[in-house]
Coordinates of C-alpha atoms in Angstrom, one line a residue:
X1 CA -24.6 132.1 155.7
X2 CA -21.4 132.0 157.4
X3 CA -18.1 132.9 156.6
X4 CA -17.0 129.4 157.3
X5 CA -19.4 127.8 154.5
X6 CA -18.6 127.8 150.7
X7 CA -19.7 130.5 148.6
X8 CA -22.5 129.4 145.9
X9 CA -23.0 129.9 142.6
X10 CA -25.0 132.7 141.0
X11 CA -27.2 129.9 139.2
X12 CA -27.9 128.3 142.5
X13 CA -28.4 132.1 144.3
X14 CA -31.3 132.5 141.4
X15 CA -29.2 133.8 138.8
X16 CA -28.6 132.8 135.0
X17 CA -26.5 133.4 133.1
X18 CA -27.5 134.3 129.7
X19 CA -24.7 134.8 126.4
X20 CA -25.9 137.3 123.7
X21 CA -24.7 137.6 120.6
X22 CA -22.4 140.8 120.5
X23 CA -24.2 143.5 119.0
X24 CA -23.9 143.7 114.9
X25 CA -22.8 140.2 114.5
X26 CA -24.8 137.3 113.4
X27 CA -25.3 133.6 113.7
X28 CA -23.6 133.0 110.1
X29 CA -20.4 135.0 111.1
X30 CA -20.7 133.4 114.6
X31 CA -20.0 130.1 113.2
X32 CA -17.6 130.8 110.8
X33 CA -15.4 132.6 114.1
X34 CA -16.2 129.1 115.3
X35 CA -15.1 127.2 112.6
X36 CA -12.0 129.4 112.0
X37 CA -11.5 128.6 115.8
X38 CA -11.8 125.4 115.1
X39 CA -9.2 125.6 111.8
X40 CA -6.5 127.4 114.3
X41 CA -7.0 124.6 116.7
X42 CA -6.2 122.0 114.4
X43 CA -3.4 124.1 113.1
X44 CA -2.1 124.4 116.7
X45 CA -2.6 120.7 117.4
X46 CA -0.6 120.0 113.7
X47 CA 2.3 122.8 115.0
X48 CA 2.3 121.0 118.5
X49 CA 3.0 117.8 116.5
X50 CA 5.2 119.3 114.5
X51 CA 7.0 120.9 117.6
X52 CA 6.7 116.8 119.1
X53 CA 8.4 115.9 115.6
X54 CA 10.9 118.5 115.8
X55 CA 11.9 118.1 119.3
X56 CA 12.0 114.1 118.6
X57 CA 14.2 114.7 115.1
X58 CA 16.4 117.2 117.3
X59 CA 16.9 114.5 119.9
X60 CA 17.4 111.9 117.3
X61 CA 20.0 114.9 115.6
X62 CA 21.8 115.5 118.8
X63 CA 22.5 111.7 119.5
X64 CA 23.3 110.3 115.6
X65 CA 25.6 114.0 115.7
X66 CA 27.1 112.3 118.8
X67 CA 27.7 109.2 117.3
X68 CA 29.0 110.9 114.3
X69 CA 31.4 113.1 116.6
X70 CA 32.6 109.5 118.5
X71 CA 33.3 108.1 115.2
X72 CA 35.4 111.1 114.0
X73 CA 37.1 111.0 117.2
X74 CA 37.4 107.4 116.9
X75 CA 38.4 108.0 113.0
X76 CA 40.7 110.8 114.0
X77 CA 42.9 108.3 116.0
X78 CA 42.6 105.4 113.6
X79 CA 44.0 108.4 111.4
X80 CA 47.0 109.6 114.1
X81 CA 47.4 105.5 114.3
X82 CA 47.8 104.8 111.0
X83 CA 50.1 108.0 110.7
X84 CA 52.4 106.9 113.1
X85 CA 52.7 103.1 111.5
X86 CA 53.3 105.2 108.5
X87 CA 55.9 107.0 110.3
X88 CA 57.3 103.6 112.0
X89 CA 57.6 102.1 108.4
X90 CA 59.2 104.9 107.0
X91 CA 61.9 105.0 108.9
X92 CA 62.3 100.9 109.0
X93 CA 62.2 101.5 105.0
X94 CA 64.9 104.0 105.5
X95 CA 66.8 101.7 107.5
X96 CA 66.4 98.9 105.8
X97 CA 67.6 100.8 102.4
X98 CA 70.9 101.6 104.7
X99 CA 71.0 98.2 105.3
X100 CA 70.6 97.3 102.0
X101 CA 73.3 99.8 100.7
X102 CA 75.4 98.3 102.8
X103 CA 74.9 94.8 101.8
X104 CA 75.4 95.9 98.4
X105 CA 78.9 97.3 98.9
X106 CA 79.8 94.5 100.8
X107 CA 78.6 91.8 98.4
X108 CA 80.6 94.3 95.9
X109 CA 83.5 94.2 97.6
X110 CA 83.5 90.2 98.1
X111 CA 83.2 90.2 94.8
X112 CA 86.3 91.9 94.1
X113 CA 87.7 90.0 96.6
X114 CA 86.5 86.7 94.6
X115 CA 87.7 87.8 91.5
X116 CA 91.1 88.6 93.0
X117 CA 91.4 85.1 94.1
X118 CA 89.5 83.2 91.5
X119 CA 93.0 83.2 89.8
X120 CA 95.5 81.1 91.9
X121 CA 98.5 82.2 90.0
X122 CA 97.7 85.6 91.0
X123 CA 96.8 84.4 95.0
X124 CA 100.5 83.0 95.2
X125 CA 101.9 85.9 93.7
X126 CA 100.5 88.5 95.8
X127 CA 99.8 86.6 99.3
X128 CA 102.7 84.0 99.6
X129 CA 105.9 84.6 100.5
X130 CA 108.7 83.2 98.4
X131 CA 109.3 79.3 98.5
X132 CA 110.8 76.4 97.0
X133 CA 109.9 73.8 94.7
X134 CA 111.0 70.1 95.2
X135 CA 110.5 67.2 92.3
X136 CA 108.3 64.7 93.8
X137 CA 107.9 62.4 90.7
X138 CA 107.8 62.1 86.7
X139 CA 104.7 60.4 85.3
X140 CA 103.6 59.0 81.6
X141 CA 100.3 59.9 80.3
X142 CA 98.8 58.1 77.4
X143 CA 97.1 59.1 74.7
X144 CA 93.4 57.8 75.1
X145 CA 94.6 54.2 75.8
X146 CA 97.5 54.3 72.5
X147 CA 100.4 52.7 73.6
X148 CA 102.9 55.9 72.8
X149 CA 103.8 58.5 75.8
X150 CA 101.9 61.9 74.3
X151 CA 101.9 64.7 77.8
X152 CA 104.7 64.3 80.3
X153 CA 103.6 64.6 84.1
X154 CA 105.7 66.4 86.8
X155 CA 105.0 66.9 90.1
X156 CA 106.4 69.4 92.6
X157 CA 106.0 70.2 96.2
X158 CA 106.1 73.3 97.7
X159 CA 106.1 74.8 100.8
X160 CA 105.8 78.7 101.9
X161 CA 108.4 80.3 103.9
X162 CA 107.0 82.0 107.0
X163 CA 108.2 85.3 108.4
X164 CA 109.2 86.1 112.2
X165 CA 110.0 88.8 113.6
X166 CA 112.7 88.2 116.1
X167 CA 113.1 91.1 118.4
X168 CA 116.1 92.6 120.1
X169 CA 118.0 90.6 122.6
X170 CA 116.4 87.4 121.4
X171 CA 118.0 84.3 120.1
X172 CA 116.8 81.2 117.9
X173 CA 118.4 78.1 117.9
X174 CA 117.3 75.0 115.7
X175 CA 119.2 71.4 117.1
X176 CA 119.7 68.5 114.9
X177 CA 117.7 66.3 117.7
X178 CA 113.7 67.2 119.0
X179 CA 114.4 66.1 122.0
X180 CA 117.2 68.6 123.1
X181 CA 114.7 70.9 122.0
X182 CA 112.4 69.5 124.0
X183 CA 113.3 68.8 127.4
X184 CA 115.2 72.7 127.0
X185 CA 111.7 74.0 126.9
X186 CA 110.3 72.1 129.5
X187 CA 113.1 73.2 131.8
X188 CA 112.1 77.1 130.8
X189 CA 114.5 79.3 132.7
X190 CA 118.4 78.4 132.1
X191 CA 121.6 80.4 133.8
X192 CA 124.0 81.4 130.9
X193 CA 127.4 82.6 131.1
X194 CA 127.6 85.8 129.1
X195 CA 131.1 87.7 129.2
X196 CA 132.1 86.8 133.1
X197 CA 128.5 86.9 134.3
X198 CA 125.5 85.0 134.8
X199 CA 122.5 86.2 133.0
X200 CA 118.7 84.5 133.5
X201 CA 117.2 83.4 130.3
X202 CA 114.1 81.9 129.5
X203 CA 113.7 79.6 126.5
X204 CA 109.8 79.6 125.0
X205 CA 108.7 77.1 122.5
X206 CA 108.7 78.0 118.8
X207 CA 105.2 78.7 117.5
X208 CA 104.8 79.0 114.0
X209 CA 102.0 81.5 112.1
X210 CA 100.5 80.2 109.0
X211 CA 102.2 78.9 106.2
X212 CA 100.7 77.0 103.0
X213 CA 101.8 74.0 100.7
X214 CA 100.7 72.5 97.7
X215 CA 101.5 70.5 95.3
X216 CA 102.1 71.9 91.4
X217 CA 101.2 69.6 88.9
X218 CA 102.6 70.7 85.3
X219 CA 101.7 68.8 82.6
X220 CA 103.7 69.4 79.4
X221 CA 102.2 68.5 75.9
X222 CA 104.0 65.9 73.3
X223 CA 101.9 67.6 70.7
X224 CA 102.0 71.3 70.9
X225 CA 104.8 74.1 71.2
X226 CA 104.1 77.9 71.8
X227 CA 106.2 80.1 69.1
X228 CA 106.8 83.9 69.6
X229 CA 108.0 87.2 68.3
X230 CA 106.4 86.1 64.6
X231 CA 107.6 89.2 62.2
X232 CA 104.6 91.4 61.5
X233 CA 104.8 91.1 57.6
X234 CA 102.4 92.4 54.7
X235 CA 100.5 89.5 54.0
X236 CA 97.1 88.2 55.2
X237 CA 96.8 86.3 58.2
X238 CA 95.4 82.8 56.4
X239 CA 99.1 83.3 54.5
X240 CA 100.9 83.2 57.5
X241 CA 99.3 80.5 59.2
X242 CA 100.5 78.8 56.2
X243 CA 103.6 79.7 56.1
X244 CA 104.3 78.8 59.8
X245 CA 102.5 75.4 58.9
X246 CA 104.9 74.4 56.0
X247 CA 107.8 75.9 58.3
X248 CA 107.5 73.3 60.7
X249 CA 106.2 70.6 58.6
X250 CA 109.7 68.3 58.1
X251 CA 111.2 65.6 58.2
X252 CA 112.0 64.3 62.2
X253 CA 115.9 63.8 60.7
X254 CA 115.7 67.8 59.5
X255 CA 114.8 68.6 63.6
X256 CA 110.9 68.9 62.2
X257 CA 108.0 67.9 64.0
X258 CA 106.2 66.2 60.9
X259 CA 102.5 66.8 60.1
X260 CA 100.6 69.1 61.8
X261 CA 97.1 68.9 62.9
X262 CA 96.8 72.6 63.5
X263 CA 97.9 76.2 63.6
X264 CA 96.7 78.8 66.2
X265 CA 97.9 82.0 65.2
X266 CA 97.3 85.8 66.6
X267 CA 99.2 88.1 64.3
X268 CA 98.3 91.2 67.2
X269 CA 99.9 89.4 69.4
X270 CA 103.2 87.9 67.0
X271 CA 102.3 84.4 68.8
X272 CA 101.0 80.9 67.3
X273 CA 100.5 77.5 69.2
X274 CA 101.5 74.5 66.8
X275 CA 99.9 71.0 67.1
X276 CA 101.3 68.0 65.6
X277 CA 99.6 64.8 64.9
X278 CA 102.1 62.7 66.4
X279 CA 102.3 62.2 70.0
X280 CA 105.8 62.9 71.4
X281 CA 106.7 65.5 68.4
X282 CA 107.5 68.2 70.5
X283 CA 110.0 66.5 72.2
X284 CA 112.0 67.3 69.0
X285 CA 112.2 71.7 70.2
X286 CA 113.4 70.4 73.9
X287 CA 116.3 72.7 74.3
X288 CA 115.3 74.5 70.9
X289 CA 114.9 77.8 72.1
X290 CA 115.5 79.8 68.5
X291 CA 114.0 78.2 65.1
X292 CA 114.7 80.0 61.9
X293 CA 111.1 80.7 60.1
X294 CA 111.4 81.4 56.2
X295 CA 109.4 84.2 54.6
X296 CA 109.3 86.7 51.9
X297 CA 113.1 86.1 50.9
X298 CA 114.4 86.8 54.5
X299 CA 114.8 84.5 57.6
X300 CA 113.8 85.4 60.8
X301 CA 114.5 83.9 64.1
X302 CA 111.0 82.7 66.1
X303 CA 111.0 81.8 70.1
X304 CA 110.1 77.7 70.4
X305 CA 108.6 76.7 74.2
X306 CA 107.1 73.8 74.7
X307 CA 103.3 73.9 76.0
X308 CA 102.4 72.9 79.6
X309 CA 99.6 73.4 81.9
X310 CA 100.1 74.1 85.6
X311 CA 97.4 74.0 88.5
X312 CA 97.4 73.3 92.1
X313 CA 96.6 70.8 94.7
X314 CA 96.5 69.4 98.0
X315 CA 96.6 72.9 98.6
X316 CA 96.4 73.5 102.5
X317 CA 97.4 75.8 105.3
X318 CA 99.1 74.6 107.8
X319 CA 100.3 76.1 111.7
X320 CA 102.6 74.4 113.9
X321 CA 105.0 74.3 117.2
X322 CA 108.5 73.8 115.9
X323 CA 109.9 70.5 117.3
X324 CA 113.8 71.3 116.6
X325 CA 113.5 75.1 117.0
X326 CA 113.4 77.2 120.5
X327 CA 113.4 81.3 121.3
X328 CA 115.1 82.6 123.8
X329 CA 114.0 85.5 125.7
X330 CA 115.4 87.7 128.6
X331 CA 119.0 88.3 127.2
X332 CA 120.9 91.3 128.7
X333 CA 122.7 94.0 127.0
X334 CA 126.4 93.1 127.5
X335 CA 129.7 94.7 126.1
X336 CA 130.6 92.2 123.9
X337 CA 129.9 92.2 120.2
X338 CA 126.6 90.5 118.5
X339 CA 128.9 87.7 116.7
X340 CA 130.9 86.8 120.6
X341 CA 127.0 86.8 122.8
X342 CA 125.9 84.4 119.9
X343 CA 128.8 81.7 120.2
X344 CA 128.9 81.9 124.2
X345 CA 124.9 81.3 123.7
X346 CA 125.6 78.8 121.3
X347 CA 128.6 76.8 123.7
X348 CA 126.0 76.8 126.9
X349 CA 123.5 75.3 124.8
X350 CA 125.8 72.4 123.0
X351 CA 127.1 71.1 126.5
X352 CA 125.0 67.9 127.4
X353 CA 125.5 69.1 131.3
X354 CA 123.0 72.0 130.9
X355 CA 120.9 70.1 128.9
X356 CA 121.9 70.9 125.4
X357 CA 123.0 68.9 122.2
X358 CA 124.3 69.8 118.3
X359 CA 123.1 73.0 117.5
X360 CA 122.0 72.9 113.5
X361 CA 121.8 77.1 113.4
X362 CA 121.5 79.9 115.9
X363 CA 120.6 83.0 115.1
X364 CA 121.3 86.2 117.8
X365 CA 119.6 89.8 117.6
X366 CA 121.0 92.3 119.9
X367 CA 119.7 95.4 118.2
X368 CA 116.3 96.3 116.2
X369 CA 114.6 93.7 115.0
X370 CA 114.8 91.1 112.1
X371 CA 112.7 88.8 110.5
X372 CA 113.9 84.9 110.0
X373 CA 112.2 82.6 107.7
X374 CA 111.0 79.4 108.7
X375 CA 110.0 76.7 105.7
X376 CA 108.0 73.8 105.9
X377 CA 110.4 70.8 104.8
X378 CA 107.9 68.8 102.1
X379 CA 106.9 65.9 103.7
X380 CA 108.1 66.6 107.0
X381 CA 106.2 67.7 110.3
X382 CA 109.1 69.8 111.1
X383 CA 109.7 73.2 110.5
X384 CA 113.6 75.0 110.5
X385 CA 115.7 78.0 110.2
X386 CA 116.4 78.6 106.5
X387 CA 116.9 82.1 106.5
X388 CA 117.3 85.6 107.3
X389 CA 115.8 89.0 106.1

């Protein structure tokens, strides 16, 4: 045999081999070793599927335990989302409740505002300058188709006077006609003779700022007069309503009213309102300002006015260009008194050579500043010096 061929067994070299028992153990404990073998194999095999199982259950772990992590990531900025809407809605809330503060205040304040003006006495009173009232007409009213005159109807116009402020070294001058006005303004700059020297003026077209007018409708009753400064006395209200009842209750040839329909009477206030049934029955107390009034053995002397109602209309603003009215601008400082400046103005600007006609009023500020009212003429479209303050 050579080295180069392969080595044989000892089975085929003649040998056999032979197993024997180990000594002192027999067949019966052989095969229980074997089954015990056999029980540890089986409990191997069941640990190595176990082990499978485990490893499997681990992997399973490991990827629902990523899955879990990615959804509590994925949760975590659902979470910062939803904290920063949170956020974002707060502060809209918070502005939103500025805004709504606000509103509030404002809407408080317009209603201030509203109540202030819901009353027009109290609007003329406080925002409109003083003015003048001018009798438009005198109507009849009827009472509920009779043929006797019950409530007389006047009505007034009335215009606001507006304020301007004329400045120093200005002039206004108001003509009788629109046109000298007129074609003065269109010719703008004008040389004036002022104390030996020529001065450059400019003449600017009047502009008015807002004024108002209305028209005041008073309606005075035929039925009821307003008494006043009714003694307090010791008796119970009911008496005295009585007593003032049977007080005015005569005869129309005693300066009475006749029968009376009703008595209003407020004994806080020491005033009553009396109402006659005849139309035209308080036309007796015109010019009646004192009536005696008889009560517990003494006479006392009660205020009589007659009972109107006033309220507005056709009430408008109104802001115009005066037509008859120029300013004039640009006039220098000269030597010469306010009163003299103002009548050399005034002679430039009557001479038909520079342009000029009859001058209605002037008025001529050469220090400070004043303010000159200007009034709407009822029913006119022209506006004109009526003034000064």
């Amino acid at each position: 045999m050579d080295d180069a061929s392969p080595p044989l067994s000892l089975q085929d070299n003649g040998f056999s081999v032979v197993y024997n028992d180990p000594p002192g153990t027999s067949r019966e404990e052989i095969e229980n070793l074997k089954e015990e073998l056999n029980t540890w194999k089986k409990r191997v095999e069941e640990a190595e599927n176990v082990k499978l199982d485990l490893t499997l259950s681990k992997s399973t772990a490991d990827e629902e335990c990523g899955r879990a992590e990615k959804q509590l990531a994925e949760l975590k900025e659902q979470e910062k989302q939803c904290k920063d809407r949170m956020f974002s809605s707060e502060q809209e809330l918070l502005l939103l409740n500025q805004e709504n503060t606000e509103l509030k205040k404002e809407i408080e304040k317009l209603k201030e505002d509203l109540k202030e003006y819901s009353s027009q006495d109290n609007l003329i009173q406080k925002k409109v300058a003083e003015m003048k009232l001018k009798f438009s007409h005198l109507e009849e009213m009827k009472d509920e188709g009779a043929d006797v005159d019950m409530d007389t109807h006047c009505v007034f116009g009335a215009a606001t006077k507006i304020p301007f402020r004329l400045n120093q070294n200005q002039a206004l001058l108001t003509f009788e006609d629109e046109e000298v006005a007129q074609r003065l303004t269109k010719k703008s700059k004008h040389c004036v003779n002022l104390d030996n020297r020529t001065a450059n003026v400019t003449v600017k077209p009047f502009e008015l700022d807002m004024g108002f007018q209305f028209e005041l409708h008073v309606t005075v009753s035929g039925k009821k007069i307003n008494v006043s400064e009714i003694p307090e006395l010791p008796i119970p209200k009911d008496w005295m309503r009585d007593k003032l009842e049977l007080n005015f209750y005569k005869t129309e040839q005693a300066a009475g009213g006749g029968e009376i329909k009703n008595v209003t009477y407020n004994k806080g206030a020491g005033t009553a309102v009396i109402t006659f049934l005849k139309p035209g029955a308080s036309k007796n107390f015109v010019g009646c300002t004192k009536y005696p009034f008889y009560a517990e053995g003494r006479c006392f002397s009660l205020c009589v006015s007659p009972d109107f109602d006033a309220h507005l209309r056709k009430f408008q603003p109104y802001c115009r260009v005066s037509k008859k009215t120029i300013l004039l601008k640009g006039i220098p400082e000269v030597e010469e008194d306010e009163e003299s400046v103002q009548d050399m103005i005034e002679i430039h600007f009557q001479k038909p050579s520079n342009g000029g006609g009859e001058i209605e009023k002037i008025k001529f500020n050469s220090r400070g500043a004043t303010y000159v009212c200007f009034e709407e003429d009822v029913g006119s479209a022209s506006s004109e010096i009526t003034g000064n303050s």
